[in-house]
PDB file of C-alpha atoms in Angstrom:
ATOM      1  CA  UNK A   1       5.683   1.584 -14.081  1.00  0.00           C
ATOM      2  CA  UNK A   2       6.961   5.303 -11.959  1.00  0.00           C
ATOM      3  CA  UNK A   3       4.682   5.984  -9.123  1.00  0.00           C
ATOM      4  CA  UNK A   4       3.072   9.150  -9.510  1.00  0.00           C
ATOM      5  CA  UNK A   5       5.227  11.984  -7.754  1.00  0.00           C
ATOM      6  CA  UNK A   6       3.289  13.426  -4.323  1.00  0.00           C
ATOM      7  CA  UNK A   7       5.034  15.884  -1.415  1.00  0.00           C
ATOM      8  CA  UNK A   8       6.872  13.702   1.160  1.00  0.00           C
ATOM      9  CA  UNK A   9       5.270  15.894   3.889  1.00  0.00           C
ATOM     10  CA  UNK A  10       2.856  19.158   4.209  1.00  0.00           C
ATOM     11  CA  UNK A  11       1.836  20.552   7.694  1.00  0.00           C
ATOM     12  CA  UNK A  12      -0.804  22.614   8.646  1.00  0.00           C
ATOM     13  CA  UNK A  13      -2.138  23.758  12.422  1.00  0.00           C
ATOM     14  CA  UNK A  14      -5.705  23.525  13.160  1.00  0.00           C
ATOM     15  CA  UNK A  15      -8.184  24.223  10.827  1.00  0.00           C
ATOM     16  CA  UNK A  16      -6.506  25.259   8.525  1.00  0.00           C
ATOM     17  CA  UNK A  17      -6.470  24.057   4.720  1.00  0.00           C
ATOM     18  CA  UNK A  18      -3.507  22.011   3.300  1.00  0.00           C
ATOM     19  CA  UNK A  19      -3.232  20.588  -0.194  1.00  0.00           C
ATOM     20  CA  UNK A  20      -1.680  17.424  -1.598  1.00  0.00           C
ATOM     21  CA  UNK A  21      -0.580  17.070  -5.144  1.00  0.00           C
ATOM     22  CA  UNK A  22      -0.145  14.190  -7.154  1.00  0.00           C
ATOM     23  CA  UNK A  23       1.776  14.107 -10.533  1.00  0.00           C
ATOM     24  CA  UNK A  24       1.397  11.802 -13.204  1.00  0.00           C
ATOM     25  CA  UNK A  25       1.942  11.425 -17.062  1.00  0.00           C
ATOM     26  CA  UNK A  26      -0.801  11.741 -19.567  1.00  0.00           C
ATOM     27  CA  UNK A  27      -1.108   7.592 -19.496  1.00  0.00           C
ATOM     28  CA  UNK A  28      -2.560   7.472 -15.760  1.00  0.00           C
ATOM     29  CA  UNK A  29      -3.760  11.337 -14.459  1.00  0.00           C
ATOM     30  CA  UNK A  30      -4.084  12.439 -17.197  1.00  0.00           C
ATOM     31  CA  UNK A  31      -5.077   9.978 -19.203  1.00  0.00           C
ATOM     32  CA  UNK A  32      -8.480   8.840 -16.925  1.00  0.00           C
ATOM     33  CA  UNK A  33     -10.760  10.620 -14.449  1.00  0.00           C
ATOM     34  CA  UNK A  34     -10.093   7.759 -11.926  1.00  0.00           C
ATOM     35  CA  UNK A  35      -7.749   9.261  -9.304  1.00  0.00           C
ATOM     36  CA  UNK A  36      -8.256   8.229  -5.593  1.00  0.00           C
ATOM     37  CA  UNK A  37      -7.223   8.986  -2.773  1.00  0.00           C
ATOM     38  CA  UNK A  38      -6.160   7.219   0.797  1.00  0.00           C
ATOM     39  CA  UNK A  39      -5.789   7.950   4.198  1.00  0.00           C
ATOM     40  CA  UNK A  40      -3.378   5.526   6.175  1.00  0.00           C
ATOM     41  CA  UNK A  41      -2.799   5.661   9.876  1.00  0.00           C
ATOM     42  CA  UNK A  42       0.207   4.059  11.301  1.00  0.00           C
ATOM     43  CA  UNK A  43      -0.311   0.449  11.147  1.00  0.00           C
ATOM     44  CA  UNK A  44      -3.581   0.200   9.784  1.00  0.00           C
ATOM     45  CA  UNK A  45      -4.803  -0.650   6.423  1.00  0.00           C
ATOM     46  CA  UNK A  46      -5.421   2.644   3.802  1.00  0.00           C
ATOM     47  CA  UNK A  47      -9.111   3.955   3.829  1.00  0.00           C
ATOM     48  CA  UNK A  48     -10.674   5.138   0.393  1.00  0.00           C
ATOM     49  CA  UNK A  49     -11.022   8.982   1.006  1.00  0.00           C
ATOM     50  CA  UNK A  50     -11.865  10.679  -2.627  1.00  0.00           C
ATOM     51  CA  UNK A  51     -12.570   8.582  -6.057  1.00  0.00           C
ATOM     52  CA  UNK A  52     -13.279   9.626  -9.449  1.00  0.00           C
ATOM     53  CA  UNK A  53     -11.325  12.498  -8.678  1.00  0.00           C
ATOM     54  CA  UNK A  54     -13.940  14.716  -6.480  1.00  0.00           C
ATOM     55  CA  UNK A  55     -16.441  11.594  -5.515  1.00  0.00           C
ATOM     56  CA  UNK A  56     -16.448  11.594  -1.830  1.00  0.00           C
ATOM     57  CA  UNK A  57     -18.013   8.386  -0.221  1.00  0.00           C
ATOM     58  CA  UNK A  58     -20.437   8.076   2.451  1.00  0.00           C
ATOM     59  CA  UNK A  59     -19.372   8.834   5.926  1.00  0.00           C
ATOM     60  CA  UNK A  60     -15.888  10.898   4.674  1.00  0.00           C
ATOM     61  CA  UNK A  61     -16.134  14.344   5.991  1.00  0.00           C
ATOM     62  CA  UNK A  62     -16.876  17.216   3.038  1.00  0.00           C
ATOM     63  CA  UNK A  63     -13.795  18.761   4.328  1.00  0.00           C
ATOM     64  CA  UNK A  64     -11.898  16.498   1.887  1.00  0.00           C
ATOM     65  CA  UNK A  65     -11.858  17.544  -1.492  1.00  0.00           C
ATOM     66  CA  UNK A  66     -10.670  16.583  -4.751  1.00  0.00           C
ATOM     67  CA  UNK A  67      -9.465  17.998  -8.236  1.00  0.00           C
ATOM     68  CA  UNK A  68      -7.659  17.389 -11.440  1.00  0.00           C
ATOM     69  CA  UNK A  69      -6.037  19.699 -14.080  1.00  0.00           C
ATOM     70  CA  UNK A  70      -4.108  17.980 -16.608  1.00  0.00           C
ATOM     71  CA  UNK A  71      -1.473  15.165 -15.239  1.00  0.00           C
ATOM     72  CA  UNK A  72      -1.813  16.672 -12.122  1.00  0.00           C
ATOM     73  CA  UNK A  73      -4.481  15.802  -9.001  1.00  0.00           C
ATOM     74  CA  UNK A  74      -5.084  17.884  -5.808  1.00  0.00           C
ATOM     75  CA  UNK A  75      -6.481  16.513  -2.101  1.00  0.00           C
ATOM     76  CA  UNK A  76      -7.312  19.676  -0.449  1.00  0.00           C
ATOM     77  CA  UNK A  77      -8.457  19.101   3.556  1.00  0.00           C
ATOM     78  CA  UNK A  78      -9.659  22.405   5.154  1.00  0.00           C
ATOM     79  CA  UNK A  79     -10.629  23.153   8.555  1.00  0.00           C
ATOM     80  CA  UNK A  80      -7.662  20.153   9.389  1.00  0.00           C
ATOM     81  CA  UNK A  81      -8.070  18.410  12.447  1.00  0.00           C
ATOM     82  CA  UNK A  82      -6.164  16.302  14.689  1.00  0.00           C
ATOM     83  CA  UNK A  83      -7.096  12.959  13.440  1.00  0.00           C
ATOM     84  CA  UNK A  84      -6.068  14.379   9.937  1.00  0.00           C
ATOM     85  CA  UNK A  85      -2.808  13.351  10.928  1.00  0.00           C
ATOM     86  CA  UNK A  86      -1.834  10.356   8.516  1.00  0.00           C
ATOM     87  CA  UNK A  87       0.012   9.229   5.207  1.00  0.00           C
ATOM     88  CA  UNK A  88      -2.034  10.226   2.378  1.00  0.00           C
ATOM     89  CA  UNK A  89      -1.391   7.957  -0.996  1.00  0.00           C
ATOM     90  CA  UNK A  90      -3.297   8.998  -4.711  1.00  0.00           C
ATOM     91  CA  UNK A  91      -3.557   6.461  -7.488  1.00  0.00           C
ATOM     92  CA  UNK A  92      -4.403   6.666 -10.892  1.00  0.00           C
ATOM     93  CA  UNK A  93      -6.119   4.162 -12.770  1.00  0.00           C
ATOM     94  CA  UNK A  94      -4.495   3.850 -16.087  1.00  0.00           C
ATOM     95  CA  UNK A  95      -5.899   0.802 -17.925  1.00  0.00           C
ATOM     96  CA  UNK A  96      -6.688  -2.592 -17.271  1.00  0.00           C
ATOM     97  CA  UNK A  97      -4.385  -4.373 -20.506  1.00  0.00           C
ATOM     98  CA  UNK A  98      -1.522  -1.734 -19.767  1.00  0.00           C
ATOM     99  CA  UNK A  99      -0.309  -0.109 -16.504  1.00  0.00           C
ATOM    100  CA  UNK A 100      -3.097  -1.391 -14.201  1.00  0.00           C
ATOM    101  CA  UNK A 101      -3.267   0.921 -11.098  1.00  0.00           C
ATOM    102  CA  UNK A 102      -0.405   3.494  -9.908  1.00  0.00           C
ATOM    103  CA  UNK A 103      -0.214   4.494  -6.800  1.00  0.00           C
ATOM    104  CA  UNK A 104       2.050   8.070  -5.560  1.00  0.00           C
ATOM    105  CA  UNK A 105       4.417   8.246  -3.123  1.00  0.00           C
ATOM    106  CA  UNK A 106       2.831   8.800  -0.083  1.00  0.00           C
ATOM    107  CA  UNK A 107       2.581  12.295   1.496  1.00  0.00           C
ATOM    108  CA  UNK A 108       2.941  12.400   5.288  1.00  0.00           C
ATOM    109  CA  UNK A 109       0.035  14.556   6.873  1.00  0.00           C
ATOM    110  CA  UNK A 110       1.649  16.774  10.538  1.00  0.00           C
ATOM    111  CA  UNK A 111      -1.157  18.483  12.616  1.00  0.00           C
ATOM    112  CA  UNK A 112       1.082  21.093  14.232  1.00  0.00           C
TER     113      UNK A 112
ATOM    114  CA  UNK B   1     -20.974  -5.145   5.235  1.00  0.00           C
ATOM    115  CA  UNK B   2     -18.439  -5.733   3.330  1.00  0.00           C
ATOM    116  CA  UNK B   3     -15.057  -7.472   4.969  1.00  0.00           C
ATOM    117  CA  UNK B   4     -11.967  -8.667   3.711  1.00  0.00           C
ATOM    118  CA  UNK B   5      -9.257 -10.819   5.505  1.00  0.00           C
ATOM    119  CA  UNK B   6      -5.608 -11.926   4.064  1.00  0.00           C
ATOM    120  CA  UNK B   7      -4.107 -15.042   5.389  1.00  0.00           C
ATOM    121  CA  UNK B   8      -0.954 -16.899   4.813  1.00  0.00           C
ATOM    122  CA  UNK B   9       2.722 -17.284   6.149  1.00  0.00           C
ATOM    123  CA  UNK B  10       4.424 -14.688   8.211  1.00  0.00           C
ATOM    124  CA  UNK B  11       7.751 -15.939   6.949  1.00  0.00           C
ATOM    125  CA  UNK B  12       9.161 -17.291   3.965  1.00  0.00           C
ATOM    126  CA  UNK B  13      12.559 -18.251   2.694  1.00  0.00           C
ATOM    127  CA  UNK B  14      14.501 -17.007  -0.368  1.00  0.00           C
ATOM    128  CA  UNK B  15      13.278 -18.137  -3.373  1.00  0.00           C
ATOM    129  CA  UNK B  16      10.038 -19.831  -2.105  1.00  0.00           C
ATOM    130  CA  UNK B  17       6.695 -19.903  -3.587  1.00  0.00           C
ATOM    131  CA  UNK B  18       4.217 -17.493  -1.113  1.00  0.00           C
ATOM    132  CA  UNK B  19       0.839 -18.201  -1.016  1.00  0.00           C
ATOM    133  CA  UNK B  20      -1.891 -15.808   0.066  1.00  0.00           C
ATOM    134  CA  UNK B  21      -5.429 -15.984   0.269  1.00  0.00           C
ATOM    135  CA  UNK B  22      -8.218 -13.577   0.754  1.00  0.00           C
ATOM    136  CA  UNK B  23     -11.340 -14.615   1.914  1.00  0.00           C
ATOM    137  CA  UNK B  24     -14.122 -11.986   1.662  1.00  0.00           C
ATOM    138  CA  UNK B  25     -18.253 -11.182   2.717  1.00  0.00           C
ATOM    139  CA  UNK B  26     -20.596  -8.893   1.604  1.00  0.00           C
ATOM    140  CA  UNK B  27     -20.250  -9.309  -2.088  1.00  0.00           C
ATOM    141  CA  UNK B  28     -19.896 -11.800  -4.621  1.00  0.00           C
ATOM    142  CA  UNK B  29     -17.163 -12.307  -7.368  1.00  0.00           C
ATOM    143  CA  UNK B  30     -20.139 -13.506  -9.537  1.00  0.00           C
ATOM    144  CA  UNK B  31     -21.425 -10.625  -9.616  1.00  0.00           C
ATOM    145  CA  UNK B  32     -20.957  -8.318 -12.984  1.00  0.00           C
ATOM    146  CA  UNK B  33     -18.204  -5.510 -12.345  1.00  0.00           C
ATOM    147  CA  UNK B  34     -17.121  -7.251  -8.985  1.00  0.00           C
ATOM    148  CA  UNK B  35     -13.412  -7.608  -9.083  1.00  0.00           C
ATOM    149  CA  UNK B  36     -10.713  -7.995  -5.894  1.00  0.00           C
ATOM    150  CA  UNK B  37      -7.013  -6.672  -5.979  1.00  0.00           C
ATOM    151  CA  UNK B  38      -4.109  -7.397  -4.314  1.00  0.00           C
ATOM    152  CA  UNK B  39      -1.453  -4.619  -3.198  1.00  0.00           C
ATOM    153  CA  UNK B  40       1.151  -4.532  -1.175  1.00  0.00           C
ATOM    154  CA  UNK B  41       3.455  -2.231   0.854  1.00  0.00           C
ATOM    155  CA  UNK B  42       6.957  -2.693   2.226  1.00  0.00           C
ATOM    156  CA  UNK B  43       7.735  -1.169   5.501  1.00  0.00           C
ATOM    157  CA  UNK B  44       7.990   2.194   5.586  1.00  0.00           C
ATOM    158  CA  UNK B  45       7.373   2.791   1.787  1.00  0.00           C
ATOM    159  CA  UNK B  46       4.665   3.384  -0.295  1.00  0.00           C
ATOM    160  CA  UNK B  47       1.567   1.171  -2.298  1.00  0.00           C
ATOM    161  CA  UNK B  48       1.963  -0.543  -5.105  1.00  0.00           C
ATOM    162  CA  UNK B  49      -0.653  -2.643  -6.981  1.00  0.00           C
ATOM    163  CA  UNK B  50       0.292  -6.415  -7.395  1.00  0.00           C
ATOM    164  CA  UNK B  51      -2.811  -8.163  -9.821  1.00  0.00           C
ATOM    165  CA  UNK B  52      -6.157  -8.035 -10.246  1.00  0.00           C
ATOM    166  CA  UNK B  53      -9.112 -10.585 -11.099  1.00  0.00           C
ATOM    167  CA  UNK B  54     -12.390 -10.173 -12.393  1.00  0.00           C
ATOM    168  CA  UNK B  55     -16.048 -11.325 -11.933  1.00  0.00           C
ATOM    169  CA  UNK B  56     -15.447 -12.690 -15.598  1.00  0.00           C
ATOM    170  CA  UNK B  57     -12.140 -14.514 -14.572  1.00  0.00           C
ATOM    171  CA  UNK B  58     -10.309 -12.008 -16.424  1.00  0.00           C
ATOM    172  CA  UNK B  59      -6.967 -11.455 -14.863  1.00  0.00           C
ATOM    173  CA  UNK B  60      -4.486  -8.619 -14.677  1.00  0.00           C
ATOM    174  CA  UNK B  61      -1.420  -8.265 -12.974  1.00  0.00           C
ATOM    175  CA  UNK B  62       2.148  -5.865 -12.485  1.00  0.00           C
ATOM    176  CA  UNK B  63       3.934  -5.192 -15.547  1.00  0.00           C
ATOM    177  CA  UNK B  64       7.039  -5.431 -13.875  1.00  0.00           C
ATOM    178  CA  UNK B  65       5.979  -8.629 -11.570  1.00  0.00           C
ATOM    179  CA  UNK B  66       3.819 -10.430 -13.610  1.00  0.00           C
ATOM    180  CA  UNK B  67       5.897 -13.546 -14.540  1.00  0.00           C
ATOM    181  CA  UNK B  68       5.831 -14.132 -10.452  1.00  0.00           C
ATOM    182  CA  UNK B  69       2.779 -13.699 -10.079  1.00  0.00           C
ATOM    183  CA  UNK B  70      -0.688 -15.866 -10.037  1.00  0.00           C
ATOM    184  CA  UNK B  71      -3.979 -14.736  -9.107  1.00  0.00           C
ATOM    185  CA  UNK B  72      -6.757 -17.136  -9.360  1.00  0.00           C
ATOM    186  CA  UNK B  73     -10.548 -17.038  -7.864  1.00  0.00           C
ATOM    187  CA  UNK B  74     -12.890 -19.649  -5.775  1.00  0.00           C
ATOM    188  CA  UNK B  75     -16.285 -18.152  -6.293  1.00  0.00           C
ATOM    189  CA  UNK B  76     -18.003 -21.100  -3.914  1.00  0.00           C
ATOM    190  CA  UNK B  77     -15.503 -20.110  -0.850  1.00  0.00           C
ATOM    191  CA  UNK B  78     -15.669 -16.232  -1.646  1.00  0.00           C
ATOM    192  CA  UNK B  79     -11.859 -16.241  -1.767  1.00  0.00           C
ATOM    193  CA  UNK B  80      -9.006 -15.271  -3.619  1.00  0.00           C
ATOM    194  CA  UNK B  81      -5.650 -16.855  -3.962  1.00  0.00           C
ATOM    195  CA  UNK B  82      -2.099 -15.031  -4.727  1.00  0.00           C
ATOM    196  CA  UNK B  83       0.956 -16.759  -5.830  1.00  0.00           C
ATOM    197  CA  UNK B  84       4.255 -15.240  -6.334  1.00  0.00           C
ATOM    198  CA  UNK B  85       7.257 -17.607  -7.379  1.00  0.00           C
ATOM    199  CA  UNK B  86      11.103 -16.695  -6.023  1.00  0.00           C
ATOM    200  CA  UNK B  87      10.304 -14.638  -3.273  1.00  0.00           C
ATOM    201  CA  UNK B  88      13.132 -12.067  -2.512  1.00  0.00           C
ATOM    202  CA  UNK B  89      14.364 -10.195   0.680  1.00  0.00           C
ATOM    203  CA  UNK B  90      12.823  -7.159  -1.265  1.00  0.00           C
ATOM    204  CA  UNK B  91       9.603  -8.848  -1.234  1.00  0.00           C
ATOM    205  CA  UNK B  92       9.164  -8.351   1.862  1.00  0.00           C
ATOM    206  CA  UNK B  93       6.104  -6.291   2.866  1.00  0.00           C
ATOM    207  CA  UNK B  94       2.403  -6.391   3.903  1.00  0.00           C
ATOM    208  CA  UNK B  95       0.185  -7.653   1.596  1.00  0.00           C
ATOM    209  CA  UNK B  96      -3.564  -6.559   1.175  1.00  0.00           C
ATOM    210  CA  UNK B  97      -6.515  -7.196  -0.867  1.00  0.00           C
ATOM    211  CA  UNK B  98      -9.063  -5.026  -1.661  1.00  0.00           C
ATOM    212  CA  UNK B  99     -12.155  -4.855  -3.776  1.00  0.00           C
ATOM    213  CA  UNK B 100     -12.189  -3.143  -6.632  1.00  0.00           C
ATOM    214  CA  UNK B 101     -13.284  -1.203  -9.501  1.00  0.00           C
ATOM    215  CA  UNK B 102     -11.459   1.937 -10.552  1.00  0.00           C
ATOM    216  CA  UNK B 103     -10.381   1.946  -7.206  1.00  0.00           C
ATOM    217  CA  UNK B 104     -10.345   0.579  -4.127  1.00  0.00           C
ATOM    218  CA  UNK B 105     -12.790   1.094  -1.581  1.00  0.00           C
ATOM    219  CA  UNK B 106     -12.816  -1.782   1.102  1.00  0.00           C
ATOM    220  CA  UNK B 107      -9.181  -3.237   2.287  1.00  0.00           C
ATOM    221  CA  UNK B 108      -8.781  -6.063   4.247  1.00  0.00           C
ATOM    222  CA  UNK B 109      -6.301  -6.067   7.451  1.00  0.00           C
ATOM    223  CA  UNK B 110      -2.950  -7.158   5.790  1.00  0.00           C
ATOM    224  CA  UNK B 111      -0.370  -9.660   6.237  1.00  0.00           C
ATOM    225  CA  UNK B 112       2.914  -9.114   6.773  1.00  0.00           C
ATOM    226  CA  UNK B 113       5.296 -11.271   4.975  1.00  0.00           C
ATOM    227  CA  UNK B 114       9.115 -11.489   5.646  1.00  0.00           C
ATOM    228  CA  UNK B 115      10.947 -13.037   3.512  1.00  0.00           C
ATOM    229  CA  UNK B 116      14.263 -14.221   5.656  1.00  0.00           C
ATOM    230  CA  UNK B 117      16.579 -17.247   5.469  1.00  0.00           C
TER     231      UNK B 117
END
């Protein structure tokens, strides 16, 4: 199974807004409304950031957003701050008795 | 709260059999729609989603791994027990598991497995 196709770096200074995206095919993006997203600092495990596309859960700030338009899925952070600094990874669900769950290629997050 | 922890070997040779468990709180794998994941990322490089097992007991693994690969539950212990056959320099990577649904929202620690003669 390809990993879905993400930016190998964006950077952004202070609040400002930078946006990730996250290409798939029509049998994971585009296929399900189950993209995620995950924030990973060095060395630490990958924290749940955005789900069912736009879902935030509790305690992520509302300056991470999500989207979707076709095979392709945007995380949008605005107002970046320092701690935004990370690797960012989406996945796509795409089906429990085919493909399972696809992950992207990581995009790494620079606070200039 | 929900936790997770992975144990198991820090190093293992060529073409053993690794053996990881995941022993977990706050939730129960007999619980309908409860299911726990394992995923795993070599250094430097991205995710990538190893199996899958369900409150049901169904299982679900890698397309491209799943003849290595054996994921079984322990429902009494609240843990959850990888195998993967042959184990590879390539294999090499830390391991996590994770509860699941359509996605993963609570990751355990990781363990980092070398595989090294």
């Amino acid at each position: 199974q390809s990993a879905l196709t993400q930016p190998r770096s964006v950077s952004g200074s202070p609040g400002q807004s930078v946006t990730i995206s996250c290409t798939g095919t029509s049998s994971d993006v585009g296929g399900y409304n189950y993209v995620s997203w995950y924030q990973q600092h060095p060395g630490k495990a990958p924290k749940l950031m955005i789900y069912d596309v736009s879902k935030r859960p509790s305690g992520v700030p509302d300056r991470f957003s999500g989207s979707k338009s076709g095979n392709t899925a945007s995380l949008t952070i605005s107002g970046l701050q320092a701690e935004d600094e990370a690797d960012y990874y989406c996945c796509s669900y795409a089906g429990s008795y085919t493909l399972g769950y696809v992950f992207g290629t990581g995009t790494k997050v620079t606070v200039l | 709260q929900v936790t997770l922890k992975e144990s198991g070997p820090a190093l293992v040779k060529p073409t053993q059999t690794l053996t990881l468990t995941c022993t977990f709180s706050g939730f129960s794998l007999m619980t309908t729609r409860m299911r726990v994941s394992w995923i795993r990322q070599p250094p430097g490089k991205a995710l990538e989603w190893l199996a899958r097992i369900d409150w049901d007991d169904d299982k679900f693994y890698s397309t491209s791994l799943k003849t290595r690969l054996t994921i079984s539950k322990d429902t009494s212990k609240n843990q959850v027990v990888l195998t993967m056959t042959n184990m590879d320099p390539v294999d090499t990577a830390t391991y996590y598991c994770a509860r699941t649904t359509e996605y993963f929202d609570y990751w355990g620690q990781g363990n980092l497995v070398t595989v090294s003669s």
